Every structure is written in C-alpha cells, then in structure tokens.
CSV table of C-alpha atoms in Angstrom, one decimal:
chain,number,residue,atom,x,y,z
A,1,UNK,CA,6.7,121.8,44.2
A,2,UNK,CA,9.3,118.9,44.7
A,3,UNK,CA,9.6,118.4,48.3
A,4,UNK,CA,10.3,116.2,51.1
A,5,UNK,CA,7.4,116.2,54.1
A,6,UNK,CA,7.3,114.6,57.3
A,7,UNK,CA,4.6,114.2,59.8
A,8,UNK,CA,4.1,115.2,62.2
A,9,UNK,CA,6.5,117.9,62.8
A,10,UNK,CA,6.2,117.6,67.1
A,11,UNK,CA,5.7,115.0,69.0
A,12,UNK,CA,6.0,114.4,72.7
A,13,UNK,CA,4.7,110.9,73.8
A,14,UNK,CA,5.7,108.4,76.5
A,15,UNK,CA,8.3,105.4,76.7
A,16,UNK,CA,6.5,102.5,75.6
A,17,UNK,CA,4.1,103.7,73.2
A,18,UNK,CA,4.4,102.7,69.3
A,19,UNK,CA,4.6,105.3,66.9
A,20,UNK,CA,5.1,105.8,63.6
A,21,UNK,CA,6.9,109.2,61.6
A,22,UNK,CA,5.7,109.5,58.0
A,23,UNK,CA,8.1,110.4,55.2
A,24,UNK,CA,6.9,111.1,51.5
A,25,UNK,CA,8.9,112.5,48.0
A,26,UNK,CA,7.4,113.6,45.3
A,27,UNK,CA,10.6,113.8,43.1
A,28,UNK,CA,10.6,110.1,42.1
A,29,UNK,CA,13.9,109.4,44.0
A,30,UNK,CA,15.5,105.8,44.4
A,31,UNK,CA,17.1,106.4,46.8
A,32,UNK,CA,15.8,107.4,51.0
A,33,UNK,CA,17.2,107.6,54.4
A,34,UNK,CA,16.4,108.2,57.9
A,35,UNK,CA,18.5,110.6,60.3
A,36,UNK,CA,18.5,112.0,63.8
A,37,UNK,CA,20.1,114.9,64.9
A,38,UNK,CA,22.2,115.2,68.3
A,39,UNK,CA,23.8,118.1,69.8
A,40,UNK,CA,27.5,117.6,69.3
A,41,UNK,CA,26.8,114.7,67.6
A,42,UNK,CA,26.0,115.9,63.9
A,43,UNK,CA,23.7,113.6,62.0
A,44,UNK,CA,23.5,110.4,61.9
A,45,UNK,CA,22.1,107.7,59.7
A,46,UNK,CA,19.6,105.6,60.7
A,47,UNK,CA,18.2,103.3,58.2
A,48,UNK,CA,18.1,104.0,54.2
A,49,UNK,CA,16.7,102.4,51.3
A,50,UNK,CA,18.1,101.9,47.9
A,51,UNK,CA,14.4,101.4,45.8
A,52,UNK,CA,11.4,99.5,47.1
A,53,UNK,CA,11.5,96.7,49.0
A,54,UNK,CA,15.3,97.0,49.5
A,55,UNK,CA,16.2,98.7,53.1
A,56,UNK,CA,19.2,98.4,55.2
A,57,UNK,CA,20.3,99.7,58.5
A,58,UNK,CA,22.7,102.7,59.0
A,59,UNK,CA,24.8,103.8,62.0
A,60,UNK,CA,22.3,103.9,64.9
A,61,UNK,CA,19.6,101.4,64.0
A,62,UNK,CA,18.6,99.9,67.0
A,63,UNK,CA,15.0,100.8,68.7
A,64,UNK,CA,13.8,101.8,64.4
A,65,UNK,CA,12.4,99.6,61.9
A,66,UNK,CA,11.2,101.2,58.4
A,67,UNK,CA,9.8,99.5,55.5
A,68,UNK,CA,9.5,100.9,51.8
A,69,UNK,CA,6.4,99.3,50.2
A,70,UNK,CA,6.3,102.2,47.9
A,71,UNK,CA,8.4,104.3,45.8
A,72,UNK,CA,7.1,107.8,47.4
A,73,UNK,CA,7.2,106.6,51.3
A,74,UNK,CA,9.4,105.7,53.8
A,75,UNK,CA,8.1,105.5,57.3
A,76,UNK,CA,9.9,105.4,60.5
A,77,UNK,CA,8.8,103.1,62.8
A,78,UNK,CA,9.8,103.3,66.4
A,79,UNK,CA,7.9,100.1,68.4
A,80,UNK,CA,9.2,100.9,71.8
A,81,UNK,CA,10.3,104.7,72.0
A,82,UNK,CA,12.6,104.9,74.9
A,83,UNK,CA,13.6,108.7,76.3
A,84,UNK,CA,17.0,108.1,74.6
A,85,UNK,CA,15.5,108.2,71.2
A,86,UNK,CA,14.0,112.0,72.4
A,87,UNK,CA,15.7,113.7,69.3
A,88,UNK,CA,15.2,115.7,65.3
A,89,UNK,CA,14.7,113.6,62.8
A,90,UNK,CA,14.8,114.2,59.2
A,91,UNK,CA,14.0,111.8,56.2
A,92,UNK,CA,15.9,112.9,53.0
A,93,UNK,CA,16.2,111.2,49.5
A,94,UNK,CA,17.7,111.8,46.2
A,95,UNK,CA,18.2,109.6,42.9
A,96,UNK,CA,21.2,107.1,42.9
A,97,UNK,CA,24.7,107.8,42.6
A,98,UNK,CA,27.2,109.8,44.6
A,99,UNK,CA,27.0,112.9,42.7
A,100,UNK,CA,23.5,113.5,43.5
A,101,UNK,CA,22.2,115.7,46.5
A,102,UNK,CA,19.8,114.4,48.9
A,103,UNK,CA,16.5,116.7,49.6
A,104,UNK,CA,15.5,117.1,53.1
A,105,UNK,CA,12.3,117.1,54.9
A,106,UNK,CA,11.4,119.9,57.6
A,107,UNK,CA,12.0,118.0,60.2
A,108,UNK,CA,10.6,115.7,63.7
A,109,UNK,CA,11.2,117.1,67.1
A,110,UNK,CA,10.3,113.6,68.7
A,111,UNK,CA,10.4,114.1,72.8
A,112,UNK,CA,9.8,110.7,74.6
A,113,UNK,CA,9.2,111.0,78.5
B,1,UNK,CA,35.7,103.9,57.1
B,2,UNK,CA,34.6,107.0,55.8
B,3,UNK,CA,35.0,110.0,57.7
B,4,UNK,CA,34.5,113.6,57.7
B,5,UNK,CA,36.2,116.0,60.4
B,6,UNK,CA,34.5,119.5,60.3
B,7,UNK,CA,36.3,122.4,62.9
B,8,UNK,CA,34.1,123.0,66.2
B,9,UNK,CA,32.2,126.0,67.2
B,10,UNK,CA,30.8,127.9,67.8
B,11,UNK,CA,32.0,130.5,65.5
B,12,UNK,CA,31.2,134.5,65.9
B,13,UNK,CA,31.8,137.0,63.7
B,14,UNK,CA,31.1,140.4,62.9
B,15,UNK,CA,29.5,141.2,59.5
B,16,UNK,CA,31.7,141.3,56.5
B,17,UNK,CA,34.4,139.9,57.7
B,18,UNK,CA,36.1,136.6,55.9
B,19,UNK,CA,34.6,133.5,56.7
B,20,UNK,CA,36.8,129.7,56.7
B,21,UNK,CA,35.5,126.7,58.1
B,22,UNK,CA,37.9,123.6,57.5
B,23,UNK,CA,36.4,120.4,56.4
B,24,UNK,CA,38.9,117.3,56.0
B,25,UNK,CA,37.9,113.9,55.0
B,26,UNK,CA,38.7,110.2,55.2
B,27,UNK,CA,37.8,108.2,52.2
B,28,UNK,CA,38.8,105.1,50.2
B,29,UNK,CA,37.6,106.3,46.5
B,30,UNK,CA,36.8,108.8,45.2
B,31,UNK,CA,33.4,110.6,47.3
B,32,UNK,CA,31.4,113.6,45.7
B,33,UNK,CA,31.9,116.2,48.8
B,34,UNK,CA,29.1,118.5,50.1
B,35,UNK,CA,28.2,121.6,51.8
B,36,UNK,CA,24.7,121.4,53.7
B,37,UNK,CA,23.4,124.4,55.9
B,38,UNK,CA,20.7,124.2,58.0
B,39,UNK,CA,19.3,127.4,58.8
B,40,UNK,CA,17.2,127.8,62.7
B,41,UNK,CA,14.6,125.9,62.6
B,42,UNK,CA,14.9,124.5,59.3
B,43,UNK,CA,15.9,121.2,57.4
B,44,UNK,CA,19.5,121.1,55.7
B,45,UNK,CA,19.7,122.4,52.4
B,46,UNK,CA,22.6,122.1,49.7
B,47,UNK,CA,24.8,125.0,49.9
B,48,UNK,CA,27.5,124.1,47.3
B,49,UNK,CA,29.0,120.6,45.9
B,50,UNK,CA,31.8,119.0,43.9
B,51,UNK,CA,32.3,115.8,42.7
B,52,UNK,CA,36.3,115.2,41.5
B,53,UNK,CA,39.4,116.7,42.1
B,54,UNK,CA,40.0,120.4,41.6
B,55,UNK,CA,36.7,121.0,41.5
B,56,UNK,CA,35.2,124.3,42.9
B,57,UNK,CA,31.6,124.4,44.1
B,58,UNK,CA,30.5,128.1,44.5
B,59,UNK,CA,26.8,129.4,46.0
B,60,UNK,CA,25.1,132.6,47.2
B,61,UNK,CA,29.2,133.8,47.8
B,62,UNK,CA,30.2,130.9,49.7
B,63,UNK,CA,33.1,128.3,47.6
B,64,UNK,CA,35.0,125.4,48.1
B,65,UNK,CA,37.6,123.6,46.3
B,66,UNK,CA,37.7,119.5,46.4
B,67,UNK,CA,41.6,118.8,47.5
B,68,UNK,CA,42.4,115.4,46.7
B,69,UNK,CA,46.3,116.0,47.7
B,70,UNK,CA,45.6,117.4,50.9
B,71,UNK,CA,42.0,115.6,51.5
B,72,UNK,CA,40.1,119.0,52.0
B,73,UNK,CA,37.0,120.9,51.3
B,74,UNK,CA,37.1,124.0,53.0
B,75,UNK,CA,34.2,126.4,53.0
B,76,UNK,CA,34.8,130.3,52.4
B,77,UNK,CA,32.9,133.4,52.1
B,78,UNK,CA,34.9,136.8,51.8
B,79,UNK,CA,32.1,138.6,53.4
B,80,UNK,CA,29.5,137.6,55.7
B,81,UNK,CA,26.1,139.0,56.3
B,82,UNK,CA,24.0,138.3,59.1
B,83,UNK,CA,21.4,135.9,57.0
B,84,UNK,CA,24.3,133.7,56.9
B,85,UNK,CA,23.8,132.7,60.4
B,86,UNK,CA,23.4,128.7,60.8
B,87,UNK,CA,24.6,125.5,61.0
B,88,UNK,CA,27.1,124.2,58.5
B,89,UNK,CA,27.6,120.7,57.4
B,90,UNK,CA,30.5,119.3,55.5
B,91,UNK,CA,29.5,115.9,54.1
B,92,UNK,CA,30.6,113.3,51.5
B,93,UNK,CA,28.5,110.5,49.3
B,94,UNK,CA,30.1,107.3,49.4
B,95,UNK,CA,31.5,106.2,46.3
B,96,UNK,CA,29.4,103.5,44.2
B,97,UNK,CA,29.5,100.0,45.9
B,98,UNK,CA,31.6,100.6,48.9
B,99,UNK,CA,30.5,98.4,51.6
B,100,UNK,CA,27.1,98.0,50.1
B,101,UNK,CA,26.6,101.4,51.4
B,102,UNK,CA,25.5,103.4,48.4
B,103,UNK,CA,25.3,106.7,48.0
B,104,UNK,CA,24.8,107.2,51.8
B,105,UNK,CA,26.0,110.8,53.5
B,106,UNK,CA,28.7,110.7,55.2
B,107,UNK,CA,28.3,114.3,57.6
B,108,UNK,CA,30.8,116.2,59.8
B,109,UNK,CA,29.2,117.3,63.4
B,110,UNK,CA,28.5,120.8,61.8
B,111,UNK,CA,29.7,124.0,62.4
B,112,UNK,CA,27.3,126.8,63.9
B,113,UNK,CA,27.8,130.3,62.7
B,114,UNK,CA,26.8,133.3,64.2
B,115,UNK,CA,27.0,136.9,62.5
B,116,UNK,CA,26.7,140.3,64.6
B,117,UNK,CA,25.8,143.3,62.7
C-alpha cells in the first residue's frame, strides 16, 4: 500500500531533550516536506526537500534540522525541543511539479513540558 | 508572496443543506490549486484539484472551479451529510521555479465543518 508513516505517533517529553520524528514513503517521491499544525494558524511549512541530499528551510524553521540521506526518509530533528514547539506534525511528499498532490503521513502529536 | 485566504469558522449546518466555503488566492504564475480535508484525527487527504483556468475539480459531491479572473477556488457541495464533518483546506503548489521554492503548498488556515443530522 503506498503510504506515508511517521513515528511515533505521541510524544510527550521535556524541554531540552533531543529527539528525533521519523518520516518514510514508499511511493518513490522526489519531493518531501515537514509541517506543523496550529490552531488558528493552519499549516505551516517547516523544512522540505527536493531529492536527496538537497533540503531547504520553509516558513518556521528555527529550533528543526532534517537531513535526506535517502530517497524513502526524511527525518525531523528537533535538538533542543522547547514547549513552543508542543504541536501536530505531518511529513508529506509527492513527485515534482505543481500539479502533483502531496501524500500525508498520520500524523505527530509532539507535547514538550 | 503566495497566499491563500480561506473564510473562518466554524461552520454548522444541518444535513442536506448547500455547502460554500470561499477560498481566494494570491499568486504570481500560474499555481495548480487544491482542496485538502482532514477528517478528526486523521492526516489531510486530497479532496479535489485543478491545475489551469476554468478548470473544475469534482470528488465524493464536493466541486470547485479554478477562477483566474476573479482569483478563486471556492468549494461546494449541494448536499451535506454528516460524514462530511472536518477540516477543510484550500491550498495552492507554487508554480515551477518561483523563489526556489518548488512545488511547495501553499495552505489557507482551514475551515472546520460541522454537520447535525
């Protein structure tokens, strides 16, 4: 089944501690991206990657790194997790090019006291 | 930049009745514009998509029409059901090469929809 998974799905941990979310497609896609979800503030981008080795940031960056050593994975790396990075996140990817839609993992509910 | 402006919510309605939620956008060439839902719980799924003028996307009931003249992508369903219920996201793909931003979504702040039987 072509899909999009994350892990792990919950996650409650405290400010300081490094941690790492896990993104992997199975759908051969070029193209990934990282997003969190805000209450009244809709998603917004974090960090995408047009093919390996090739990253860049998005709209809210700071406090993430990600690296793409492979095609299939994308992980999102948060070194420091402060409480103001408590929020859903959700990898996505699709193949290049505007017309095509992007595929979204399940979902990280990531609390950080 | 880019932009998309989606119409707050909440929005309530009672089951089969006509469903609009306005979507306008902001855009220097020529995006592909989307329809996203994201049902409780759940990731966001495609709902519905066009990619040039005059286009009309069209899924499980629910259309849109890509405006260029009046920048528009408004979503529509002549009757609601209460599996409808969810969070709606207008959204557009930058075109190729704008900014060096590729292909990234471009998202309104959503629209949550709630149908009563």
């Amino acid at each position: 089944e072509a899909q999009v998974t994350q892990n792990p799905r919950y996650l409650i941990t405290v400010t300081g501690k490094k941690l790492t979310v896990t993104c992997s497609q199975n759908m051969n896609h070029e193209y990934m991206s990282w997003y969190r979800q805000d209450p009244g503030l809709g998603l917004r981008q974090i960090y995408y990657s047009m093919n390996v080795e090739v990253t860049d940031k998005g709209d809210v960056p700071e406090g993430y790194k990600v690296s793409r050593k492979e095609k299939r994975n994308f992980p999102l790396i948060l070194e420091s997790p402060s409480p103001n990075q408590t929020s859903l996140y959700f990898c996505a990817s699709s193949f290049a090019g505007t017309n095509n839609e992007q595929f979204f993992g399940p979902g990280t509910r990531l609390t950080v006291l | 930049g880019n932009s998309v402006t989606q119409m707050e919510g909440p929005v309530t309605l009672s089951e089969e009745a006509f469903l609009t939620i306005n979507c306008t956008y902001t855009a220097t060439g020529y995006p592909s514009l989307f329809w996203y839902v994201q049902y409780p719980g759940e990731g966001l799924q495609l709902l519905l998509k066009a990619t040039k003028a005059d286009d009309k996307g069209s899924n499980k009931g629910f259309e849109a029409t890509y405006r260029k003249e009046t920048t528009s992508f408004h979503l529509e369903k002549g009757s609601v059901q209460v599996s409808d219920s969810a969070v709606y996201f207008c959204a557009l793909r930058d075109p190729m090469n704008y900014g060096g931003s590729q292909g990234n979504l471009i998202f309104g702040k959503g629209t949550k929809l709630s149908v009563k039987p």
